[in-house]
Coordinates of C-alpha atoms in Angstrom, one line a residue:
Chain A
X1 CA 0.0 0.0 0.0
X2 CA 1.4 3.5 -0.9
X3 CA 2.3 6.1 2.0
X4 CA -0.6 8.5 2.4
X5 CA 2.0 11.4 1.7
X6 CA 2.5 10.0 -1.8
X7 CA -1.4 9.0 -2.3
X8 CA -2.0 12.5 -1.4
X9 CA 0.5 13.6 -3.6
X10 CA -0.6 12.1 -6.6
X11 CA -3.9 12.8 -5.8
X12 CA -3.2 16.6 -6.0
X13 CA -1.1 16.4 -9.1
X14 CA -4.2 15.4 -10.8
X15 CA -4.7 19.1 -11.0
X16 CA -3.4 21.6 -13.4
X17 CA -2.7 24.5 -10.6
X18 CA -1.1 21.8 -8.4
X19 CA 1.2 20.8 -11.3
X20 CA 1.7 24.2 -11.5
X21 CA 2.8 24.9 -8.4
X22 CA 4.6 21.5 -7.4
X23 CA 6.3 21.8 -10.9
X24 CA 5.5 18.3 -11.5
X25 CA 3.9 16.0 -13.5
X26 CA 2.8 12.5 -14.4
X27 CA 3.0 9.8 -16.5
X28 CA 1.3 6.2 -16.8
X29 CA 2.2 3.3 -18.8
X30 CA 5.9 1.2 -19.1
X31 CA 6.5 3.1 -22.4
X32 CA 6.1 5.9 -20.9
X33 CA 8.0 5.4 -17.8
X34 CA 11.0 4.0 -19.5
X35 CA 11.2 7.0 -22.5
X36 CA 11.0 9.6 -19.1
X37 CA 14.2 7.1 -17.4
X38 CA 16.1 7.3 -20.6
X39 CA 15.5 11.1 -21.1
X40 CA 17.1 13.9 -19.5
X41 CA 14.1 14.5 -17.3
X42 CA 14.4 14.4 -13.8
X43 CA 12.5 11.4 -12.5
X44 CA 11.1 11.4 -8.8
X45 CA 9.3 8.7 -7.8
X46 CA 7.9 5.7 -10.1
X47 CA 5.1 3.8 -8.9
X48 CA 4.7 0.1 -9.7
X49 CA 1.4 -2.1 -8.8
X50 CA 3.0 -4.1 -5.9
X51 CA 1.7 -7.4 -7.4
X52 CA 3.7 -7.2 -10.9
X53 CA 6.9 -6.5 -9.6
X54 CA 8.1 -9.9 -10.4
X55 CA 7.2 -9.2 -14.2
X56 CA 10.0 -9.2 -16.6
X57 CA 9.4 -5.6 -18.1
X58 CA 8.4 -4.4 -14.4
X59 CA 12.2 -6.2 -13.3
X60 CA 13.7 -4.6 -16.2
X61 CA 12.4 -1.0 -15.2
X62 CA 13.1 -1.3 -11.4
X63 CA 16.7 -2.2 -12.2
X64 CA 16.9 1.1 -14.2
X65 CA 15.1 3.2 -12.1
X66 CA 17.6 2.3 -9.2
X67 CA 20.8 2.5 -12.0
X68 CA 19.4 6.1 -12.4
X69 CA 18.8 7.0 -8.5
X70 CA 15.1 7.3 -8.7
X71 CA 12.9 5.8 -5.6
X72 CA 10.5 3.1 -6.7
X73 CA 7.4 2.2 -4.4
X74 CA 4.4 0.0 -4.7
X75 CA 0.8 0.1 -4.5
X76 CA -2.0 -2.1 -3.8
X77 CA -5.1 -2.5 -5.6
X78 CA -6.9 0.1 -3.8
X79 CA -4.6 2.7 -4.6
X80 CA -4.8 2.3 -7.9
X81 CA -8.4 3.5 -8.5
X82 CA -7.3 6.7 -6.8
X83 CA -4.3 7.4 -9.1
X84 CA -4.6 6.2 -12.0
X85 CA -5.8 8.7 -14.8
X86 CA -7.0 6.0 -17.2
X87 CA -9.3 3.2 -17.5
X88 CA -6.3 0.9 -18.9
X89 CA -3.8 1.9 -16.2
X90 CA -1.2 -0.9 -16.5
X91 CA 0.4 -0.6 -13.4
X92 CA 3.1 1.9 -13.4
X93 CA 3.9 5.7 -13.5
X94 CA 6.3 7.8 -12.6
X95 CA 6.2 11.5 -11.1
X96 CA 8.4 13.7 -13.2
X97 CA 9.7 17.4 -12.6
X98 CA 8.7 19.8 -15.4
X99 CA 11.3 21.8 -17.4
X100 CA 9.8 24.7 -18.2
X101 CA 12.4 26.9 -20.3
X102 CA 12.4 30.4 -21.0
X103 CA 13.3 32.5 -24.2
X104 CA 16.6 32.4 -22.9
X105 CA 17.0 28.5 -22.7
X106 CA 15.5 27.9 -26.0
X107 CA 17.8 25.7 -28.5
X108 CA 19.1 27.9 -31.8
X109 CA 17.0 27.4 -34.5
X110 CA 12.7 28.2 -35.3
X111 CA 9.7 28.2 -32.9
X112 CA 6.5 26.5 -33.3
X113 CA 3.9 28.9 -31.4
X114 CA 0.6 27.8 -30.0
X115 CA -2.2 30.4 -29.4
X116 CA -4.9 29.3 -27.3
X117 CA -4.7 25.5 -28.4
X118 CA -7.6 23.7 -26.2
X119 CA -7.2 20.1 -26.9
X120 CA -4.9 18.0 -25.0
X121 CA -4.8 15.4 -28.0
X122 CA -4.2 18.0 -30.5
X123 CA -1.4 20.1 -28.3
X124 CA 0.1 16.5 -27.7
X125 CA 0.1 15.3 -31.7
X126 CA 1.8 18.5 -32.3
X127 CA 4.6 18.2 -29.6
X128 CA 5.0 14.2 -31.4
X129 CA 5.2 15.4 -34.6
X130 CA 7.5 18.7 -34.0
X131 CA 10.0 15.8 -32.2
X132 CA 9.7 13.9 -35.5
X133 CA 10.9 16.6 -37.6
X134 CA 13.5 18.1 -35.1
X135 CA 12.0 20.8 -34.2
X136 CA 13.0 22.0 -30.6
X137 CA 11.5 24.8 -29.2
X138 CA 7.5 25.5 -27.9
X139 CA 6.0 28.8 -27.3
X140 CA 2.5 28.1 -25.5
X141 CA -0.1 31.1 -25.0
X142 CA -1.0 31.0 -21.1
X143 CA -5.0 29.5 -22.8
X144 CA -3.1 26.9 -24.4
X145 CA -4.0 23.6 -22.5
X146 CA -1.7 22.3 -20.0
X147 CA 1.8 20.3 -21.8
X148 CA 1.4 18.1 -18.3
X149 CA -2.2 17.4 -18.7
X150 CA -2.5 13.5 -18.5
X151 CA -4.0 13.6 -21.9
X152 CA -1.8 15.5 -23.5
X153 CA 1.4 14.1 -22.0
X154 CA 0.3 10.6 -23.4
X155 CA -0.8 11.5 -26.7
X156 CA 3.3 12.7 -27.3
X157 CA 4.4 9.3 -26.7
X158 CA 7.3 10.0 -24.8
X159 CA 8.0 12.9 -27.0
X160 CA 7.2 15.6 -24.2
X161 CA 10.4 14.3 -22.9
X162 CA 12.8 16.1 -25.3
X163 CA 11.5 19.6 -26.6
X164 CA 11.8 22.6 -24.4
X165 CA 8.5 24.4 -23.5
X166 CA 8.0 27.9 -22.6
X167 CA 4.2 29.3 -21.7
X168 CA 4.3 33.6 -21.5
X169 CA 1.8 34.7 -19.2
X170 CA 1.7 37.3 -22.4
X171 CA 2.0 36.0 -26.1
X172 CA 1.6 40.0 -27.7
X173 CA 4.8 40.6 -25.6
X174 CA 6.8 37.5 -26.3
X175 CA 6.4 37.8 -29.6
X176 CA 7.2 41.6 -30.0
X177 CA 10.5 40.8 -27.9
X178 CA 11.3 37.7 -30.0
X179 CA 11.0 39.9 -33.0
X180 CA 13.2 43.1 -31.4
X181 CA 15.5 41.3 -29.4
X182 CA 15.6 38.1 -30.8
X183 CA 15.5 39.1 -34.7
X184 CA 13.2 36.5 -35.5
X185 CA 10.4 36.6 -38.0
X186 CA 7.0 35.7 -37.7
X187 CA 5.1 33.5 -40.2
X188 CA 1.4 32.9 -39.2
X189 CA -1.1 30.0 -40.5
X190 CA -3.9 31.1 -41.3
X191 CA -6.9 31.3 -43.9
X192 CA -5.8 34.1 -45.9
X193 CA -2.1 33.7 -46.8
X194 CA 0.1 32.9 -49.4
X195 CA 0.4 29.0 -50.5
X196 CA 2.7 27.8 -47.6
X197 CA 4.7 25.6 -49.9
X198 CA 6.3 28.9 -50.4
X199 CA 8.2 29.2 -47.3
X200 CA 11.4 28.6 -47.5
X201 CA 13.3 26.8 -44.1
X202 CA 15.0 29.3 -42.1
X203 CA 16.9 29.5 -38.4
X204 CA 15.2 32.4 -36.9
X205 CA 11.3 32.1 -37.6
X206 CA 8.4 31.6 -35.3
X207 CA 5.2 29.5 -37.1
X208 CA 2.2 30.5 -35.6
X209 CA -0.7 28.3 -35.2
X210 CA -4.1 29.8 -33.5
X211 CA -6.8 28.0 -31.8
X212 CA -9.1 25.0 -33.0
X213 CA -12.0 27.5 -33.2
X214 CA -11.1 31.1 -33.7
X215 CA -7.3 30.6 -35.3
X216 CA -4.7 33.6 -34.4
X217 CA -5.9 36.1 -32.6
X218 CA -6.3 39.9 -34.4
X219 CA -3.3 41.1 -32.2
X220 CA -1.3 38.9 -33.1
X221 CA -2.1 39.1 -36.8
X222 CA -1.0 42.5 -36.9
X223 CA 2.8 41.9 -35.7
X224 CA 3.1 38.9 -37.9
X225 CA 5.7 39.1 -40.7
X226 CA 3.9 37.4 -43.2
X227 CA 0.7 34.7 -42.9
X228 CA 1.0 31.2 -45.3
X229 CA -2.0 29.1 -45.9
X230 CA -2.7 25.0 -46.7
X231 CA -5.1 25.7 -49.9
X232 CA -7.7 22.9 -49.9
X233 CA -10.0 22.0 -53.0
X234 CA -12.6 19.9 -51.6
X235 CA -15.6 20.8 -49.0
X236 CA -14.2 20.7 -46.0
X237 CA -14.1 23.9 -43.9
X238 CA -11.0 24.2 -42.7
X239 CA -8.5 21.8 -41.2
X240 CA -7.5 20.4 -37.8
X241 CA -4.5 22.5 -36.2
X242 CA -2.5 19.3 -35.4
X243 CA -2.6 18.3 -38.9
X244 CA -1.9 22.2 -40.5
X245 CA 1.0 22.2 -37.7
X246 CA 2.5 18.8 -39.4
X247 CA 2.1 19.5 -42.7
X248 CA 4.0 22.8 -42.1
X249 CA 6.7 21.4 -39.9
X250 CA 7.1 18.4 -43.1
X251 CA 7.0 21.1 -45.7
X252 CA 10.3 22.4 -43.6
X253 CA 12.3 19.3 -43.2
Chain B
X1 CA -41.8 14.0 -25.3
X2 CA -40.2 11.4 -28.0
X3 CA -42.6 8.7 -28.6
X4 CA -41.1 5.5 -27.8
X5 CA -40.5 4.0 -30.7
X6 CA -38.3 7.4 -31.6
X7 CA -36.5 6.8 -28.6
X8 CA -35.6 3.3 -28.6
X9 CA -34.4 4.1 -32.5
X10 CA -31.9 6.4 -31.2
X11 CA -31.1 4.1 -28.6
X12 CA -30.5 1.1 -30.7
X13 CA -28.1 3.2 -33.1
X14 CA -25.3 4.4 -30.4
X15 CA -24.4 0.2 -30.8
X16 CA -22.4 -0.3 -33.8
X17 CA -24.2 -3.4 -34.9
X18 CA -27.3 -2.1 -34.7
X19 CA -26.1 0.9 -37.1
X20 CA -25.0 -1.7 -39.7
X21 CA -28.2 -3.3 -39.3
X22 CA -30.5 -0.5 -39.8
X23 CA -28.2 1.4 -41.9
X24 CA -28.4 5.0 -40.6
X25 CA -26.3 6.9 -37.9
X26 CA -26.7 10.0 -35.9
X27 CA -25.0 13.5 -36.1
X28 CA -25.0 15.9 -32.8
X29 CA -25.5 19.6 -32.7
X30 CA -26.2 22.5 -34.9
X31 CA -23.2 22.1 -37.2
X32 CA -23.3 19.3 -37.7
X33 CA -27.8 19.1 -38.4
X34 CA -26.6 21.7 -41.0
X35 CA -24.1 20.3 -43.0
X36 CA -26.4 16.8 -43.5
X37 CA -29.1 19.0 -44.6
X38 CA -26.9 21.0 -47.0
X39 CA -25.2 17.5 -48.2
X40 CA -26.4 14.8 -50.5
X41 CA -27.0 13.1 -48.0
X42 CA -30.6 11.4 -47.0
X43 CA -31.8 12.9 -43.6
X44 CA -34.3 10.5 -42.3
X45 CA -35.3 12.9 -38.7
X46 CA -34.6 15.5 -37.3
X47 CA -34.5 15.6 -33.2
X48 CA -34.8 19.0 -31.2
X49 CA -35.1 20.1 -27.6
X50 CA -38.8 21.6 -27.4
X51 CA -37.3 24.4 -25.4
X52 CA -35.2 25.6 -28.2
X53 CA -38.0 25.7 -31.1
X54 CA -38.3 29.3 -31.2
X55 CA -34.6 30.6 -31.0
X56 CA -33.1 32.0 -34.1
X57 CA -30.7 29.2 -35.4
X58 CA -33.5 26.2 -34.8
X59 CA -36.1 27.7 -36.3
X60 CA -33.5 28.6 -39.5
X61 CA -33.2 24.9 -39.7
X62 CA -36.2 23.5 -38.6
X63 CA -37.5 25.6 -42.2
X64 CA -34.4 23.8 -43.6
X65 CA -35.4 20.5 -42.8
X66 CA -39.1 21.3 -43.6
X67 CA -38.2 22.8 -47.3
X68 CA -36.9 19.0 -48.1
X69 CA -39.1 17.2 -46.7
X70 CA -37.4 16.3 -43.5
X71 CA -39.4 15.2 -40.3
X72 CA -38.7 17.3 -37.1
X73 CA -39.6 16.2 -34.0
X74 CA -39.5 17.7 -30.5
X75 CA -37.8 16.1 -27.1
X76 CA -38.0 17.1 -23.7
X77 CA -35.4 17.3 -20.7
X78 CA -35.6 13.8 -19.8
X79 CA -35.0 12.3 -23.5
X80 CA -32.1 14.4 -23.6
X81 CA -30.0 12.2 -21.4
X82 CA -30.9 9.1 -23.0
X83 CA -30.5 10.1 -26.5
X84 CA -27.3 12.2 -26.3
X85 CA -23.7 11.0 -26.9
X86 CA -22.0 14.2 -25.7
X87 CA -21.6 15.9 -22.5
X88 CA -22.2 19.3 -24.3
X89 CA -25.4 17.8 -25.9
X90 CA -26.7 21.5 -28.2
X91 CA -30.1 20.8 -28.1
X92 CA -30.1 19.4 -31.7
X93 CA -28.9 15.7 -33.9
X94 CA -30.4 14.4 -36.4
X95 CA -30.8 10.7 -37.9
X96 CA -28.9 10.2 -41.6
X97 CA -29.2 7.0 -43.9
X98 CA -25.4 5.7 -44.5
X99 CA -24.1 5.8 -47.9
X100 CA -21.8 2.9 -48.3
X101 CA -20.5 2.2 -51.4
X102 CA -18.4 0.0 -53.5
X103 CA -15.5 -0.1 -55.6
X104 CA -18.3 0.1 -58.3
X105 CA -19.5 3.5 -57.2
X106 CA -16.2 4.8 -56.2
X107 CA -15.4 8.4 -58.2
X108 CA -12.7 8.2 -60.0
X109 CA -9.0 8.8 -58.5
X110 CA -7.3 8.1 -56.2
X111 CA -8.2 6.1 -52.7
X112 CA -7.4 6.3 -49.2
X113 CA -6.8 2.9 -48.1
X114 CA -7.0 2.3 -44.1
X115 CA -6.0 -1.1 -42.2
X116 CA -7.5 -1.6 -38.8
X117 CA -7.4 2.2 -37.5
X118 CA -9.0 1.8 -33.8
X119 CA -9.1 5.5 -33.2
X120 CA -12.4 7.3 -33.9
X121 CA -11.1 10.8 -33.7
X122 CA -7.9 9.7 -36.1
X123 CA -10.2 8.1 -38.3
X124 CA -12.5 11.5 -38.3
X125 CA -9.3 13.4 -38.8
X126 CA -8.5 11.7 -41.9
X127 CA -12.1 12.0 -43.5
X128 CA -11.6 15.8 -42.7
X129 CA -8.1 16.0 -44.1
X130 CA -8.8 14.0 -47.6
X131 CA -12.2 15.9 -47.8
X132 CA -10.0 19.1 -47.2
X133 CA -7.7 17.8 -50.5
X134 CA -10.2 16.8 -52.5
X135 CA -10.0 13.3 -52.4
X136 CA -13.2 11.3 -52.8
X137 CA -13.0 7.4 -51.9
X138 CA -11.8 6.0 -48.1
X139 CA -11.6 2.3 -48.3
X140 CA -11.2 0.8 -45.0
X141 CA -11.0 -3.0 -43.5
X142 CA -13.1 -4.4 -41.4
X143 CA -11.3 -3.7 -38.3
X144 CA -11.3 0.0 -39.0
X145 CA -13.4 1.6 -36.5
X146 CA -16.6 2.4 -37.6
X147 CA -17.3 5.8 -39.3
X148 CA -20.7 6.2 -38.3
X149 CA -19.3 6.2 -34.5
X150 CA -20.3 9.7 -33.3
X151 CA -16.6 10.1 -31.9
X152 CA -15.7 9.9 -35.1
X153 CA -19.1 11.7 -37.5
X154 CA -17.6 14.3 -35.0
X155 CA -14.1 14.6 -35.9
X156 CA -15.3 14.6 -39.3
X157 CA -16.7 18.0 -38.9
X158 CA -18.8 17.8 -41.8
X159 CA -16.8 15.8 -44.4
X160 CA -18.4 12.3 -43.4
X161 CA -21.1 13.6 -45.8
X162 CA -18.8 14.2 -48.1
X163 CA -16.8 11.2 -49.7
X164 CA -17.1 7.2 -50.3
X165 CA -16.7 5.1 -48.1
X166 CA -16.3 1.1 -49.2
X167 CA -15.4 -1.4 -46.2
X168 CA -14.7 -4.3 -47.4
X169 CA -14.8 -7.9 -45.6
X170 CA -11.6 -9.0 -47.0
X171 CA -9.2 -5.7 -47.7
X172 CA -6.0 -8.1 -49.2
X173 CA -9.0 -9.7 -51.9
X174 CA -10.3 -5.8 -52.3
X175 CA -6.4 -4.8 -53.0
X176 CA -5.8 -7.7 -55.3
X177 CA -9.1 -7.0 -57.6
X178 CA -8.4 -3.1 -57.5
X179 CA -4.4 -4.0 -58.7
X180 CA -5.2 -6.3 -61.4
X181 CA -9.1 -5.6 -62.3
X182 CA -9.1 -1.8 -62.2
X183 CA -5.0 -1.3 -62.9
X184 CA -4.4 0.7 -59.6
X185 CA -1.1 0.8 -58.0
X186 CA -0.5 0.2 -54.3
X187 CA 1.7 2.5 -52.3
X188 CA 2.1 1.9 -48.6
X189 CA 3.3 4.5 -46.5
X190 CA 5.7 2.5 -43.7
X191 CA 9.0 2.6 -42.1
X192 CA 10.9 1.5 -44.8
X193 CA 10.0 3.3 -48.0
X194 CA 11.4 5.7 -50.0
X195 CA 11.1 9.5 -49.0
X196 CA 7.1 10.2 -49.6
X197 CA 8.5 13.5 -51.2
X198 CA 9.4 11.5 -54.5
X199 CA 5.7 10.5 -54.8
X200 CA 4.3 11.6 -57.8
X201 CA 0.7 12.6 -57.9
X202 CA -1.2 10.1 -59.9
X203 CA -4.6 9.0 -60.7
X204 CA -5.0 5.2 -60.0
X205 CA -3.2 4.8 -56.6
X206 CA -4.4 3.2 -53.5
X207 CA -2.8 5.1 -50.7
X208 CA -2.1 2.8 -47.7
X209 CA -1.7 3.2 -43.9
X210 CA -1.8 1.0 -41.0
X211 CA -3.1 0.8 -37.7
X212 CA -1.8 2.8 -35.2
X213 CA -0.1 0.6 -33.3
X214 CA 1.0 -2.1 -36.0
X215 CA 1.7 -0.7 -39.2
X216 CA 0.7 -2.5 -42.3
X217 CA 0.1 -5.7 -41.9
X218 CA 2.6 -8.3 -43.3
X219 CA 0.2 -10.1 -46.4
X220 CA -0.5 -6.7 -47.7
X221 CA 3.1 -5.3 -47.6
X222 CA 3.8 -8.3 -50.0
X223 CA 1.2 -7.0 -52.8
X224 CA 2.1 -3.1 -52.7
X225 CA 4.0 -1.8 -55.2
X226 CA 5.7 0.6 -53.4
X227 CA 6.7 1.8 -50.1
X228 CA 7.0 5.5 -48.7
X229 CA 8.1 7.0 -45.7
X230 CA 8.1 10.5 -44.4
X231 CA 11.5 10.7 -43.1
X232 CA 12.1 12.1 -39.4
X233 CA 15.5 13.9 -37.7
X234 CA 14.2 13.8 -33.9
X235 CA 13.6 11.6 -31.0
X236 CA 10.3 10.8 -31.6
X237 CA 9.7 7.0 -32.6
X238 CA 6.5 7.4 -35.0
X239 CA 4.1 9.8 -35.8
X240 CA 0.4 9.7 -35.7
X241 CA -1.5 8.4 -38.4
X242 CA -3.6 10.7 -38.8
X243 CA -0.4 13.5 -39.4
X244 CA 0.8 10.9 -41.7
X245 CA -2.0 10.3 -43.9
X246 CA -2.0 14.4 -44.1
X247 CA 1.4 15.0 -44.9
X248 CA 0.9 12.7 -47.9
X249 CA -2.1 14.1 -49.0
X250 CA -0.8 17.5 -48.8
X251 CA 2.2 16.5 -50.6
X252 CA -0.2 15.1 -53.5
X253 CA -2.2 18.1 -53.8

């Protein structure tokens, strides 16, 4: 049975202002676990259903978590309907400290910019696929979901591990200082540019993407350097930002 | 009220089977109501919260519905929770005859071939995305989730009323007779292909991914003609299927 200080503690880390605060987060699964023990991520505490720990993948994991330092405990049965996030927990996690970086810590080379992105699945298909194509650096609006909601953190498989993510409490700002300080440029995806099979790779750019429903905001528009668009030819409306995001970041690599 | 035999309908089509069997599925919300009407599609009923008759956008479609000969039909508080599939339930769905076709009464072009995707909103995604490009036939296997799930009519946003759809019993036979009976070429996007950017946009090409967590399966590798893969730099082991299938498509349009 788990301590009631870690129950608690996992308990509260359900919670995106607890994350917030505790600058930690969690993740579920043995593929999970093992891409956050073989990443530079500081692991805390992993968390193993008590009665697999004679398992062969469960064995293999312990003997890395201890290699690497990190405290392993176990839980019983009844702690598991209290911590686990989903229906198909499969009897491990681990509690994770969040690297948040700022403009400062970002890696040389473009920005992929999220305004107001609301779906986990979407915000975690888009950190996946900027891992894919090597792109480093995240600039998150403060409306963007939370990069260490459960949902989101799983639908990265493992890639929320290696990019460095910065939220700004103001986007308008960030950007404008990026811009000035930074000398980057700003390309924007929206409905109204120019065909973005235009755009030609380059170091210093930030790609904007806006939200599912209302895209970039107007403010934003108007500091943008120049806006590309995906030009359809069917019926559909528009398309969904995690696949505009990865058709962009392919175009670029 | 519903009458009962309304309600037990609706009932009967949230199970799968039961939307084979009858041959009709249902769409949620205003949106989505719309788009059926404004499609080819056959709308069979239309379903709306008695308190919401009179407010501006139900009555619009309510005249919609009437003007083609749609029935509408009224539902109180207590229907509501039996008949929705959403949390967010608008106050409006509406019932829709499937179209399923058949290699026969496939357009001409190319096809999006899908084996054994088991995610509804990935499956939506892609509708969206091909609908987006312009391209008109999905053929999918039988293990393919269903596109009549409302997860997935849903992530569709509209473009489930928009293309073919042919799910076949047998998809290696359905390969073999599209290869040799209607001179298609198969090209699998995997692993191990060439770089997808060497793709050449042609007419008669079946298009085909694999599940999300297996790939293509083994038999059907051995009949494609070619193999594509989107090449990646980063850490990231795979990318989503849906991203995938819309890089490619973007790439061909």
């Amino acid at each position: 049975m788990l301590e009631k200080s870690v129950l608690k503690h996992l308990t509260k880390l359900k919670l995106k202002k607890n994350r917030k605060e505790e600058l930690e987060f969690v993740v579920e699964g043995l593929k999970g676990v093992n891409d956050a023990l073989t990443s530079a991520m500081e692991v805390i505490l992993v968390v193993i259903d008590g009665k697999l720990r004679d398992e062969k993948d469960f064995v293999d994991i312990i003997k890395k978590a201890e290699n690497k330092g990190v405290a392993v405990t176990y839980c019983g049965r009844q702690d598991i309907d209290k911590i686990k996030d989903t229906e198909t927990f499969s009897g491990i996690l681990a509690v994770i400290a969040q690297r948040n970086s700022t403009l400062d810590n970002f890696d040389d080379g473009p920005i992929i910019c999220l305004e107001d992105i609301n779906d986990p699945g979407n915000l975690g298909t888009i950190i996946r696929t900027a891992d894919w194509f090597g792109f480093k650096n995240i600039l998150l609006s403060s409306d963007t979901v939370d990069v260490y909601n459960p949902k989101t953190v799983r639908s990265t498989m493992g890639s929320v591990f290696h990019l460095n993510f910065f939220k700004t409490a103001n986007l308008f700002q960030t950007l404008e200082k990026i811009k000035k300080e930074y000398e980057y440029k700003l390309y924007a995806l929206d409905l109204n540019g120019e065909d973005y099979k235009k755009i030609k790779s380059e170091n210093k750019v930030v790609y904007i993407f806006g939200s599912e429903s209302h895209g970039i905001s107007p403010d934003i528009e108007k500091i943008v350097d120049k806006s590309y668009t995906i030009p359809g030819q069917g019926k559909a409306e528009s398309l969904n930002v995690a696949v505009s995001a990865a058709i962009i970041m392919s175009h670029l690599s």
